[in-house]
Amino acid sequence: MAARPYWKGQIRLALVSIPVEIYSATRSGATIAFNQIHEPSGKRIKYEKVVPGIGPVDLDEIVKGFEYAKGEYVLLDEKEIEGVKLESKKTLELTQFVDSHDIDAIYFEKPYYVVPADDLAEEAFIVLREALRRSRKIGLGQLAMRGREYVVSIKACGRGMVMETLRYADEVNKAASYFREIGDGDPDDELLDLATTLIDKKTGKFDASDFHDRYVDALKDLIERKKKGKTLNIDADDSEADPRGSNVVDLMAALKKSLGSGDSKSATKKAPAKKAAKSADKKPAAKSPAKTTTRKRA
């Protein structure tokens, strides 16, 4: 495997230890990176690490410090920080198993692929993977990586397993503080039926390749046009629609119009049958224009 493992260690389940390697399951998408430029000269702006009253300093003169009082620091070097002993630096002990739906999706942070470290670890790895799959559970434990300890989950995924880091409870804002002003009344039945029908119409299987970063594409296009010296009308496509939304009457009309647009995949598949039915209904009506024309000529 060409990629370098993000972490090496072992998964421990009671007295069973399984040597594993963990790899990042995601990568950064295509992005547009901007530099800060001094416009009069066209040169890039750079930043230096400086000490007030001293000026620029060398990187090897910099250490980490914790400010315990105003202007007072405890200084630590990298060896001292690395010397902090945590068993979870090399061992992920599965201490609890839960149903996946017991954990709110907001707690999941970043996924990693988990593979056996060698052929000797493969048998125990497969046993754990299939036990998780058969029980439909995910394992929980704690793991130290890159300067902090994470709560992590482990679940079966194809031939391997996926580990996901989880946010701690104090890292998640309570929803109630944001939602308390939202009314709790029941919506209009007809509006709810229309919205539900629209959701059903647009329902399909998820395919990540169906989506891409349109903002990056637009920025690339902007850059290419600027390179060619083209002038841009930035405000040309700005919408004048009221961002606050519309009233109930407009919502009803908008939902009905949306249902008639037929832009979903499922609607496209059903379209031929609908067209056939409509054309069959219109066949008898096609004779009436001919009769009208005959009467006018007479």
mmCIF file of C-alpha atoms in Angstrom, residues 30 40 50 57-58 64-66 86 118 126-127 134 136 141-142 149-150 162 182 187 210 229 237 254 256 259 263:
data_model
loop_
_atom_site.group_PDB
_atom_site.id
_atom_site.type_symbol
_atom_site.label_atom_id
_atom_site.label_comp_id
_atom_site.label_asym_id
_atom_site.label_seq_id
_atom_site.Cartn_x
_atom_site.Cartn_y
_atom_site.Cartn_z
ATOM 1 C CA ALA A 30 -9.964 20.605 -5.380
ATOM 2 C CA PRO A 40 1.576 48.327 -6.216
ATOM 3 C CA VAL A 50 9.337 38.075 15.278
ATOM 4 C CA VAL A 57 14.074 34.772 15.141
ATOM 5 C CA ASP A 58 15.242 31.354 13.952
ATOM 6 C CA LYS A 64 5.969 25.816 23.036
ATOM 7 C CA GLY A 65 4.635 27.643 26.061
ATOM 8 C CA PHE A 66 1.443 27.525 28.117
ATOM 9 C CA LEU A 86 -0.843 7.351 27.405
ATOM 10 C CA ASP A 118 0.403 -8.158 8.722
ATOM 11 C CA ILE A 126 -11.569 -10.853 10.320
ATOM 12 C CA VAL A 127 -13.150 -12.383 13.435
ATOM 13 C CA ARG A 134 -23.270 -9.925 12.701
ATOM 14 C CA ARG A 136 -24.792 -4.815 14.002
ATOM 15 C CA GLY A 141 -12.693 3.345 22.633
ATOM 16 C CA GLN A 142 -10.113 6.115 22.950
ATOM 17 C CA GLU A 149 -6.837 11.832 22.602
ATOM 18 C CA TYR A 150 -9.994 11.044 20.634
ATOM 19 C CA VAL A 162 -13.723 2.001 9.434
ATOM 20 C CA ILE A 182 -38.991 27.956 16.357
ATOM 21 C CA PRO A 187 -48.114 22.443 9.643
ATOM 22 C CA ASP A 210 -23.267 13.043 -8.608
ATOM 23 C CA GLY A 229 -8.193 40.302 -19.699
ATOM 24 C CA ASP A 237 -26.634 37.375 -12.009
ATOM 25 C CA ALA A 254 -44.461 26.993 -5.204
ATOM 26 C CA LYS A 256 -47.524 22.669 -6.672
ATOM 27 C CA LEU A 259 -44.299 18.923 -8.349
ATOM 28 C CA ASP A 263 -36.639 17.260 -12.767
#
